[in-house]
Amino acid sequence: MNIDKKITTAVVNAVKELYQQEIFENQLNLQETRPEFEGQITLVVFPVVRFSKKTPEDTAKDLGEYILKNVQEVTKYNVVKGFLNLSISETYWLNLFNVELLNSNFAAVKPNGKKVMVEYSSPNTNKPLHLGHVRNNLLGYAVAELLKADGFEVFKVNLVNDRGIHICKSMLAWQLYGNNETPQSTGLKGDHLVGKYYVIFDKEYKKEIETLVAQGQSEEEAKKNAPLIKQAQQMLLQWEEGNAEVISLWQKMNAWVYEGFGVTYKKLGVDFDKYYYESNTYLLGKDIVEEGLAKGVFFKKEDGSVWIDLTEDGLDQKLVLRADGTSVYITQDLGTAQMKFDDFGMEQSIYVVGNEQDYHFKVLFLILNKLGKSWADGLHHLSYGMVDLPSGKMKSREGTVVDADDLIDEMIASAKQKTEELGKITDFSEQEKNDLYYNIGLGALKYFLLKVEPKKRLLFDPNESIDFQGHTGPFIQYTHARIKSLLSKANYQSDVKSVDGIVLSETELAMIMLLAKYPSEISAAAKSHSPASLANYLYEIAKMFNKFYHEVPPIVKEEDEKIKQHRLNICKLTADLLKKGMLILGIVVPERM
RNA sequence: GCUUUUGUAGUUCAAUGGAUAGAAUGUCAGAUUCCGGUUCUGAUGAUGGGGGUUCGAAUCCCUUCAAAAGCACCA
């Protein structure tokens, strides 16, 4: 039984014995004692006051005395206003560290038997990935890994939007202006080549609109009447009819895109257990519409279109099936949700999608709820904010979009430059060097994008992200590398563990308490789907370690073997947890850098 | 216009309704340097405005201002 549990149990008993009342553990609030007061654990007394009918100070004293008598580990207490500060014995902390934290099971995953799906990435196949997608991918991956680390069985899936008017635009432009260009003939990455024709389409389309407007049409008319858009729409119809030529072009160009995406995914270090394709799912959902009609959840209008009325829930009426019987976006999402559940039978399902779709998911989940789907309560939209740059907003039309591949290459180049300037790794092989640049560059990028709460907008500053000092990935990587270097210099033996009879310094104690929180930090971060809180915790560890390392006398020169071993144990555990935690974020911490 | 989200030091980010709102960066001063481009210590400086609920509010409610997004038989 851990110390928190012992204390809360004691308080519950104290309330029973002293005040003849029943209080529940979840009404109690324990927190870490602020550094300016004596003690390590603090009970906030206010919730108990209504049971004691005494002042907060008197209540705190009552409880303090009771805990002192009944909880062996508590050696002292003091009361400041409504706060009861408890001092825990040194033996307890030392024992916690030696027996629990240094045990190899400490940060190990304990399966909880639950299944969760994380859908992320979900790109369109008409253009390459950009900075916004990067946030999505990193977030989705990290949340999935976080849930794994908290004991879930996780399925990562990617729902690819591979059909529709957008890809027809690229296809048409390639047909008209492409001269049979291929990734091989141009040396362009497949997704970039297809994206190039998407841009060309847009350019030519705009020209046509201008011409029509000059001929006297309104802009709205011109947008509808331009020959290019009509041809694209025609092509979409042919696609739906299964026209062999169109399908074959579609397959060819999508294959280029997938090859390109594959390269980007690999560089980002993300992966998927299963891909879903909208070309397979876009017809789904019609049976759910039938089901909804039968249950009276949906209603049919005179023209045959099917709707749901969500006005009682503060939303609008929402179309779920067109009058001509074809699906809309939400129809297929209804069907896809059912299919995903049928495939995996998970308790929870997380959609990592930008916040511009908040309304859509609100509606989607509400509908599934009204349809009485047992799994609807486990659906969750992990909504995240847009990414801005110091130079301003990204706008595809103005060409200020940051391409994912370019960005990654720049980060690696920047890591290389910084590392070379210092010349610390001249003995590395070429391969080792390249791996290092990659790990630092990507680590900088990933940490910077993940340290911010998902739902907030994010300002990405490439220069700041790769700084080796401050709140950055490389700072944590560097701290880890320094520890590793220290351990090897000190010839550290990990099999010597139990070291007792030591007096802990204040910072050592703080370090142990901080490291002890690892499992609960993982669990809390997983529950709130927040890699950001893990990222911040890891930074705290790195920072606290530096303080510890600075304050403690030179460890390598320490003559007392017990103290030396104990301090090296702290170093070792710090390095291990940093490594493990960063890996959840998708970041590799180098052994040397 | 309606709805949602976000407003915290100069800047970038933290803070399960709990104590004097923490970091980073920037600036200034000092200390240390076990293998570290260091690192550490101190100083500086913020909850957009106005009400309310509460023993206690950055956090919950109302209102106002600002920014962003959404409001298609698009996805």
PDB file of C-alpha atoms in Angstrom, chain A residues 180-406:
ATOM      1  CA  ASN A 180       2.893  11.433 -69.214  1.00  0.00           C
ATOM      2  CA  GLU A 181       5.155  12.615 -66.447  1.00  0.00           C
ATOM      3  CA  THR A 182       5.878  10.045 -63.763  1.00  0.00           C
ATOM      4  CA  PRO A 183       7.801  10.112 -60.488  1.00  0.00           C
ATOM      5  CA  GLN A 184      10.532   8.203 -62.305  1.00  0.00           C
ATOM      6  CA  SER A 185      10.718  10.586 -65.259  1.00  0.00           C
ATOM      7  CA  THR A 186      10.734  13.707 -63.104  1.00  0.00           C
ATOM      8  CA  GLY A 187      12.507  12.510 -60.002  1.00  0.00           C
ATOM      9  CA  LEU A 188       9.668  13.976 -57.982  1.00  0.00           C
ATOM     10  CA  LYS A 189       8.166  12.171 -55.001  1.00  0.00           C
ATOM     11  CA  GLY A 190       4.829  10.717 -56.059  1.00  0.00           C
ATOM     12  CA  ASP A 191       2.701  12.797 -53.717  1.00  0.00           C
ATOM     13  CA  HIS A 192       4.511  15.932 -54.792  1.00  0.00           C
ATOM     14  CA  LEU A 193       3.969  15.141 -58.454  1.00  0.00           C
ATOM     15  CA  VAL A 194       0.239  14.668 -57.929  1.00  0.00           C
ATOM     16  CA  GLY A 195       0.131  17.794 -55.802  1.00  0.00           C
ATOM     17  CA  LYS A 196       1.781  19.703 -58.612  1.00  0.00           C
ATOM     18  CA  TYR A 197      -1.130  18.881 -60.894  1.00  0.00           C
ATOM     19  CA  TYR A 198      -3.637  19.835 -58.240  1.00  0.00           C
ATOM     20  CA  VAL A 199      -2.052  23.268 -58.247  1.00  0.00           C
ATOM     21  CA  ILE A 200      -2.037  23.385 -62.044  1.00  0.00           C
ATOM     22  CA  PHE A 201      -5.722  22.536 -62.087  1.00  0.00           C
ATOM     23  CA  ASP A 202      -6.464  25.383 -59.741  1.00  0.00           C
ATOM     24  CA  LYS A 203      -4.463  27.810 -61.831  1.00  0.00           C
ATOM     25  CA  GLU A 204      -6.098  26.874 -65.115  1.00  0.00           C
ATOM     26  CA  TYR A 205      -9.528  26.786 -63.507  1.00  0.00           C
ATOM     27  CA  LYS A 206      -9.059  30.318 -62.267  1.00  0.00           C
ATOM     28  CA  LYS A 207      -8.038  31.463 -65.729  1.00  0.00           C
ATOM     29  CA  GLU A 208     -11.232  30.035 -67.147  1.00  0.00           C
ATOM     30  CA  ILE A 209     -13.274  31.754 -64.489  1.00  0.00           C
ATOM     31  CA  GLU A 210     -11.635  35.062 -65.309  1.00  0.00           C
ATOM     32  CA  THR A 211     -12.399  34.615 -68.993  1.00  0.00           C
ATOM     33  CA  LEU A 212     -16.043  33.826 -68.287  1.00  0.00           C
ATOM     34  CA  VAL A 213     -16.377  36.759 -65.949  1.00  0.00           C
ATOM     35  CA  ALA A 214     -14.903  38.975 -68.649  1.00  0.00           C
ATOM     36  CA  GLN A 215     -17.602  37.652 -70.956  1.00  0.00           C
ATOM     37  CA  GLY A 216     -20.212  38.892 -68.562  1.00  0.00           C
ATOM     38  CA  GLN A 217     -20.963  35.948 -66.248  1.00  0.00           C
ATOM     39  CA  SER A 218     -21.153  36.434 -62.526  1.00  0.00           C
ATOM     40  CA  GLU A 219     -18.337  34.859 -60.561  1.00  0.00           C
ATOM     41  CA  GLU A 220     -20.680  32.314 -59.091  1.00  0.00           C
ATOM     42  CA  GLU A 221     -21.926  31.271 -62.512  1.00  0.00           C
ATOM     43  CA  ALA A 222     -18.432  31.192 -63.889  1.00  0.00           C
ATOM     44  CA  LYS A 223     -17.289  28.850 -61.118  1.00  0.00           C
ATOM     45  CA  LYS A 224     -20.045  26.431 -62.058  1.00  0.00           C
ATOM     46  CA  ASN A 225     -19.715  26.757 -65.803  1.00  0.00           C
ATOM     47  CA  ALA A 226     -15.980  26.612 -66.277  1.00  0.00           C
ATOM     48  CA  PRO A 227     -15.208  23.694 -68.605  1.00  0.00           C
ATOM     49  CA  LEU A 228     -12.505  22.296 -66.312  1.00  0.00           C
ATOM     50  CA  ILE A 229     -14.760  21.873 -63.306  1.00  0.00           C
ATOM     51  CA  LYS A 230     -17.397  20.271 -65.511  1.00  0.00           C
ATOM     52  CA  GLN A 231     -14.850  17.841 -66.836  1.00  0.00           C
ATOM     53  CA  ALA A 232     -13.700  17.035 -63.307  1.00  0.00           C
ATOM     54  CA  GLN A 233     -17.262  16.380 -62.226  1.00  0.00           C
ATOM     55  CA  GLN A 234     -17.760  14.237 -65.292  1.00  0.00           C
ATOM     56  CA  MET A 235     -14.665  12.286 -64.340  1.00  0.00           C
ATOM     57  CA  LEU A 236     -16.003  11.704 -60.843  1.00  0.00           C
ATOM     58  CA  LEU A 237     -19.200  10.283 -62.331  1.00  0.00           C
ATOM     59  CA  GLN A 238     -17.173   8.018 -64.593  1.00  0.00           C
ATOM     60  CA  TRP A 239     -15.188   6.904 -61.577  1.00  0.00           C
ATOM     61  CA  GLU A 240     -18.372   6.009 -59.738  1.00  0.00           C
ATOM     62  CA  GLU A 241     -19.585   4.096 -62.786  1.00  0.00           C
ATOM     63  CA  GLY A 242     -16.361   2.167 -62.812  1.00  0.00           C
ATOM     64  CA  ASN A 243     -15.064   3.478 -66.125  1.00  0.00           C
ATOM     65  CA  ALA A 244     -11.990   1.372 -66.774  1.00  0.00           C
ATOM     66  CA  GLU A 245      -9.789   4.144 -68.086  1.00  0.00           C
ATOM     67  CA  VAL A 246     -10.582   6.509 -65.231  1.00  0.00           C
ATOM     68  CA  ILE A 247     -10.172   3.810 -62.619  1.00  0.00           C
ATOM     69  CA  SER A 248      -6.815   2.834 -64.010  1.00  0.00           C
ATOM     70  CA  LEU A 249      -5.579   6.430 -64.004  1.00  0.00           C
ATOM     71  CA  TRP A 250      -6.890   6.797 -60.457  1.00  0.00           C
ATOM     72  CA  GLN A 251      -5.070   3.684 -59.359  1.00  0.00           C
ATOM     73  CA  LYS A 252      -1.871   4.772 -60.994  1.00  0.00           C
ATOM     74  CA  MET A 253      -1.828   8.218 -59.442  1.00  0.00           C
ATOM     75  CA  ASN A 254      -2.932   7.037 -56.011  1.00  0.00           C
ATOM     76  CA  ALA A 255      -0.140   4.484 -56.071  1.00  0.00           C
ATOM     77  CA  TRP A 256       2.335   7.308 -56.617  1.00  0.00           C
ATOM     78  CA  VAL A 257       0.855   9.165 -53.697  1.00  0.00           C
ATOM     79  CA  TYR A 258       1.012   6.152 -51.386  1.00  0.00           C
ATOM     80  CA  GLU A 259       4.628   5.606 -52.198  1.00  0.00           C
ATOM     81  CA  GLY A 260       5.312   9.230 -51.347  1.00  0.00           C
ATOM     82  CA  PHE A 261       3.299   9.111 -48.131  1.00  0.00           C
ATOM     83  CA  GLY A 262       5.106   5.945 -47.153  1.00  0.00           C
ATOM     84  CA  VAL A 263       8.403   7.774 -47.262  1.00  0.00           C
ATOM     85  CA  THR A 264       7.069  10.646 -45.167  1.00  0.00           C
ATOM     86  CA  TYR A 265       5.478   8.328 -42.615  1.00  0.00           C
ATOM     87  CA  LYS A 266       8.707   6.453 -42.282  1.00  0.00           C
ATOM     88  CA  LYS A 267      10.637   9.632 -41.672  1.00  0.00           C
ATOM     89  CA  LEU A 268       8.095  10.740 -39.101  1.00  0.00           C
ATOM     90  CA  GLY A 269       8.304   7.326 -37.493  1.00  0.00           C
ATOM     91  CA  VAL A 270       4.551   6.761 -37.496  1.00  0.00           C
ATOM     92  CA  ASP A 271       2.795   3.516 -38.334  1.00  0.00           C
ATOM     93  CA  PHE A 272      -0.639   1.978 -38.738  1.00  0.00           C
ATOM     94  CA  ASP A 273      -2.171  -1.389 -38.017  1.00  0.00           C
ATOM     95  CA  LYS A 274      -4.821  -0.955 -40.655  1.00  0.00           C
ATOM     96  CA  TYR A 275      -5.730   1.352 -43.507  1.00  0.00           C
ATOM     97  CA  TYR A 276      -9.307   2.132 -44.413  1.00  0.00           C
ATOM     98  CA  TYR A 277     -10.022   3.691 -47.799  1.00  0.00           C
ATOM     99  CA  GLU A 278     -12.974   5.902 -48.483  1.00  0.00           C
ATOM    100  CA  SER A 279     -13.327   4.324 -51.910  1.00  0.00           C
ATOM    101  CA  ASN A 280     -14.419   1.265 -49.941  1.00  0.00           C
ATOM    102  CA  THR A 281     -16.414   3.012 -47.241  1.00  0.00           C
ATOM    103  CA  TYR A 282     -18.181   5.840 -49.071  1.00  0.00           C
ATOM    104  CA  LEU A 283     -21.204   3.714 -49.802  1.00  0.00           C
ATOM    105  CA  LEU A 284     -21.528   2.547 -46.230  1.00  0.00           C
ATOM    106  CA  GLY A 285     -23.996   3.892 -43.793  1.00  0.00           C
ATOM    107  CA  LYS A 286     -27.158   3.456 -45.819  1.00  0.00           C
ATOM    108  CA  ASP A 287     -28.231   0.503 -43.723  1.00  0.00           C
ATOM    109  CA  ILE A 288     -27.727   2.635 -40.656  1.00  0.00           C
ATOM    110  CA  VAL A 289     -29.986   5.223 -42.224  1.00  0.00           C
ATOM    111  CA  GLU A 290     -32.614   2.505 -42.638  1.00  0.00           C
ATOM    112  CA  GLU A 291     -32.099   1.468 -39.051  1.00  0.00           C
ATOM    113  CA  GLY A 292     -32.523   5.060 -37.903  1.00  0.00           C
ATOM    114  CA  LEU A 293     -35.712   5.442 -39.908  1.00  0.00           C
ATOM    115  CA  ALA A 294     -37.104   2.243 -38.444  1.00  0.00           C
ATOM    116  CA  LYS A 295     -36.286   3.403 -34.939  1.00  0.00           C
ATOM    117  CA  GLY A 296     -37.838   6.785 -35.608  1.00  0.00           C
ATOM    118  CA  VAL A 297     -34.596   8.575 -34.924  1.00  0.00           C
ATOM    119  CA  PHE A 298     -34.470   9.886 -38.516  1.00  0.00           C
ATOM    120  CA  PHE A 299     -37.309  11.217 -40.641  1.00  0.00           C
ATOM    121  CA  LYS A 300     -37.876  11.475 -44.369  1.00  0.00           C
ATOM    122  CA  LYS A 301     -38.803  14.679 -46.145  1.00  0.00           C
ATOM    123  CA  GLU A 302     -41.144  14.835 -49.126  1.00  0.00           C
ATOM    124  CA  ASP A 303     -38.304  14.854 -51.620  1.00  0.00           C
ATOM    125  CA  GLY A 304     -37.021  11.603 -50.138  1.00  0.00           C
ATOM    126  CA  SER A 305     -34.029  13.056 -48.284  1.00  0.00           C
ATOM    127  CA  VAL A 306     -33.438  11.755 -44.772  1.00  0.00           C
ATOM    128  CA  TRP A 307     -32.777  14.012 -41.775  1.00  0.00           C
ATOM    129  CA  ILE A 308     -32.288  14.022 -38.053  1.00  0.00           C
ATOM    130  CA  ASP A 309     -33.638  16.786 -35.867  1.00  0.00           C
ATOM    131  CA  LEU A 310     -31.084  17.768 -33.238  1.00  0.00           C
ATOM    132  CA  THR A 311     -32.653  21.080 -32.276  1.00  0.00           C
ATOM    133  CA  GLU A 312     -33.536  19.762 -28.826  1.00  0.00           C
ATOM    134  CA  ASP A 313     -29.844  19.204 -28.252  1.00  0.00           C
ATOM    135  CA  GLY A 314     -29.030  22.732 -29.286  1.00  0.00           C
ATOM    136  CA  LEU A 315     -27.901  21.728 -32.764  1.00  0.00           C
ATOM    137  CA  ASP A 316     -29.582  21.909 -36.162  1.00  0.00           C
ATOM    138  CA  GLN A 317     -31.455  19.612 -38.424  1.00  0.00           C
ATOM    139  CA  LYS A 318     -28.894  17.550 -40.207  1.00  0.00           C
ATOM    140  CA  LEU A 319     -29.089  15.741 -43.527  1.00  0.00           C
ATOM    141  CA  VAL A 320     -28.000  12.116 -43.399  1.00  0.00           C
ATOM    142  CA  LEU A 321     -28.981  10.939 -46.885  1.00  0.00           C
ATOM    143  CA  ARG A 322     -29.540  12.887 -50.082  1.00  0.00           C
ATOM    144  CA  ALA A 323     -32.850  12.868 -51.934  1.00  0.00           C
ATOM    145  CA  ASP A 324     -31.260  10.831 -54.721  1.00  0.00           C
ATOM    146  CA  GLY A 325     -30.278   8.227 -52.172  1.00  0.00           C
ATOM    147  CA  THR A 326     -26.552   8.958 -52.208  1.00  0.00           C
ATOM    148  CA  SER A 327     -24.384   9.341 -49.134  1.00  0.00           C
ATOM    149  CA  VAL A 328     -23.031  12.497 -47.618  1.00  0.00           C
ATOM    150  CA  TYR A 329     -19.952  12.779 -45.436  1.00  0.00           C
ATOM    151  CA  ILE A 330     -21.755  11.919 -42.244  1.00  0.00           C
ATOM    152  CA  THR A 331     -23.515   8.933 -43.808  1.00  0.00           C
ATOM    153  CA  GLN A 332     -20.253   7.231 -44.539  1.00  0.00           C
ATOM    154  CA  ASP A 333     -18.847   8.157 -41.146  1.00  0.00           C
ATOM    155  CA  LEU A 334     -21.812   6.464 -39.522  1.00  0.00           C
ATOM    156  CA  GLY A 335     -21.116   3.375 -41.586  1.00  0.00           C
ATOM    157  CA  THR A 336     -17.388   3.499 -41.030  1.00  0.00           C
ATOM    158  CA  ALA A 337     -17.846   3.801 -37.272  1.00  0.00           C
ATOM    159  CA  GLN A 338     -19.951   0.656 -37.288  1.00  0.00           C
ATOM    160  CA  MET A 339     -17.452  -1.156 -39.479  1.00  0.00           C
ATOM    161  CA  LYS A 340     -14.537  -0.220 -37.256  1.00  0.00           C
ATOM    162  CA  PHE A 341     -16.374  -1.480 -34.238  1.00  0.00           C
ATOM    163  CA  ASP A 342     -17.310  -4.716 -36.010  1.00  0.00           C
ATOM    164  CA  ASP A 343     -13.678  -5.202 -37.013  1.00  0.00           C
ATOM    165  CA  PHE A 344     -12.069  -4.573 -33.629  1.00  0.00           C
ATOM    166  CA  GLY A 345     -14.710  -4.504 -30.898  1.00  0.00           C
ATOM    167  CA  MET A 346     -12.909  -1.785 -28.999  1.00  0.00           C
ATOM    168  CA  GLU A 347     -14.277  -0.018 -25.945  1.00  0.00           C
ATOM    169  CA  GLN A 348     -12.895   3.338 -26.981  1.00  0.00           C
ATOM    170  CA  SER A 349     -12.269   4.983 -30.293  1.00  0.00           C
ATOM    171  CA  ILE A 350     -10.337   8.184 -30.703  1.00  0.00           C
ATOM    172  CA  TYR A 351     -10.497  10.350 -33.822  1.00  0.00           C
ATOM    173  CA  VAL A 352      -7.530  12.656 -34.199  1.00  0.00           C
ATOM    174  CA  VAL A 353      -8.943  15.392 -36.399  1.00  0.00           C
ATOM    175  CA  GLY A 354      -8.490  19.159 -36.505  1.00  0.00           C
ATOM    176  CA  ASN A 355     -10.842  21.438 -34.622  1.00  0.00           C
ATOM    177  CA  GLU A 356     -12.515  22.710 -37.766  1.00  0.00           C
ATOM    178  CA  GLN A 357     -14.527  19.512 -37.574  1.00  0.00           C
ATOM    179  CA  ASP A 358     -15.695  19.896 -33.992  1.00  0.00           C
ATOM    180  CA  TYR A 359     -19.297  20.325 -35.074  1.00  0.00           C
ATOM    181  CA  HIS A 360     -19.227  17.313 -37.353  1.00  0.00           C
ATOM    182  CA  PHE A 361     -18.069  14.985 -34.611  1.00  0.00           C
ATOM    183  CA  LYS A 362     -20.474  16.389 -32.095  1.00  0.00           C
ATOM    184  CA  VAL A 363     -23.267  15.518 -34.502  1.00  0.00           C
ATOM    185  CA  LEU A 364     -21.803  12.143 -35.440  1.00  0.00           C
ATOM    186  CA  PHE A 365     -21.453  10.960 -31.847  1.00  0.00           C
ATOM    187  CA  LEU A 366     -24.847  12.293 -30.879  1.00  0.00           C
ATOM    188  CA  ILE A 367     -26.510  10.429 -33.735  1.00  0.00           C
ATOM    189  CA  LEU A 368     -24.812   7.159 -32.844  1.00  0.00           C
ATOM    190  CA  ASN A 369     -25.910   7.699 -29.286  1.00  0.00           C
ATOM    191  CA  LYS A 370     -29.494   8.246 -30.315  1.00  0.00           C
ATOM    192  CA  LEU A 371     -29.329   5.116 -32.421  1.00  0.00           C
ATOM    193  CA  GLY A 372     -28.550   3.307 -29.182  1.00  0.00           C
ATOM    194  CA  LYS A 373     -25.120   2.030 -30.193  1.00  0.00           C
ATOM    195  CA  SER A 374     -23.609   0.529 -27.083  1.00  0.00           C
ATOM    196  CA  TRP A 375     -20.143   1.688 -28.094  1.00  0.00           C
ATOM    197  CA  ALA A 376     -21.111   5.305 -28.779  1.00  0.00           C
ATOM    198  CA  ASP A 377     -20.047   6.443 -25.326  1.00  0.00           C
ATOM    199  CA  GLY A 378     -16.500   5.353 -26.050  1.00  0.00           C
ATOM    200  CA  LEU A 379     -16.126   7.645 -29.041  1.00  0.00           C
ATOM    201  CA  HIS A 380     -13.924  10.648 -28.635  1.00  0.00           C
ATOM    202  CA  HIS A 381     -12.836  13.423 -30.938  1.00  0.00           C
ATOM    203  CA  LEU A 382      -9.286  14.472 -30.134  1.00  0.00           C
ATOM    204  CA  SER A 383      -9.485  17.932 -31.553  1.00  0.00           C
ATOM    205  CA  TYR A 384      -6.380  19.990 -32.096  1.00  0.00           C
ATOM    206  CA  GLY A 385      -5.683  23.555 -33.112  1.00  0.00           C
ATOM    207  CA  MET A 386      -4.032  24.844 -36.226  1.00  0.00           C
ATOM    208  CA  VAL A 387      -0.293  25.360 -36.503  1.00  0.00           C
ATOM    209  CA  ASP A 388       0.955  28.873 -37.100  1.00  0.00           C
ATOM    210  CA  LEU A 389       4.405  30.072 -38.028  1.00  0.00           C
ATOM    211  CA  PRO A 390       6.255  33.120 -36.764  1.00  0.00           C
ATOM    212  CA  SER A 391       5.833  34.472 -40.289  1.00  0.00           C
ATOM    213  CA  GLY A 392       2.069  34.188 -40.001  1.00  0.00           C
ATOM    214  CA  LYS A 393      -0.672  31.858 -41.076  1.00  0.00           C
ATOM    215  CA  MET A 394      -0.220  29.019 -43.482  1.00  0.00           C
ATOM    216  CA  LYS A 395      -2.330  29.554 -46.551  1.00  0.00           C
ATOM    217  CA  SER A 396      -2.225  27.097 -49.390  1.00  0.00           C
ATOM    218  CA  ARG A 397      -3.411  29.689 -51.885  1.00  0.00           C
ATOM    219  CA  GLU A 398      -0.628  32.052 -50.977  1.00  0.00           C
ATOM    220  CA  GLY A 399       2.003  29.361 -51.097  1.00  0.00           C
ATOM    221  CA  THR A 400       2.962  29.825 -47.443  1.00  0.00           C
ATOM    222  CA  VAL A 401       2.309  26.194 -46.596  1.00  0.00           C
ATOM    223  CA  VAL A 402       5.231  24.367 -45.059  1.00  0.00           C
ATOM    224  CA  ASP A 403       5.726  21.046 -46.788  1.00  0.00           C
ATOM    225  CA  ALA A 404       6.287  18.142 -44.395  1.00  0.00           C
ATOM    226  CA  ASP A 405       9.193  16.636 -46.330  1.00  0.00           C
ATOM    227  CA  ASP A 406      10.964  19.968 -46.667  1.00  0.00           C
TER     228      ASP A 406
END
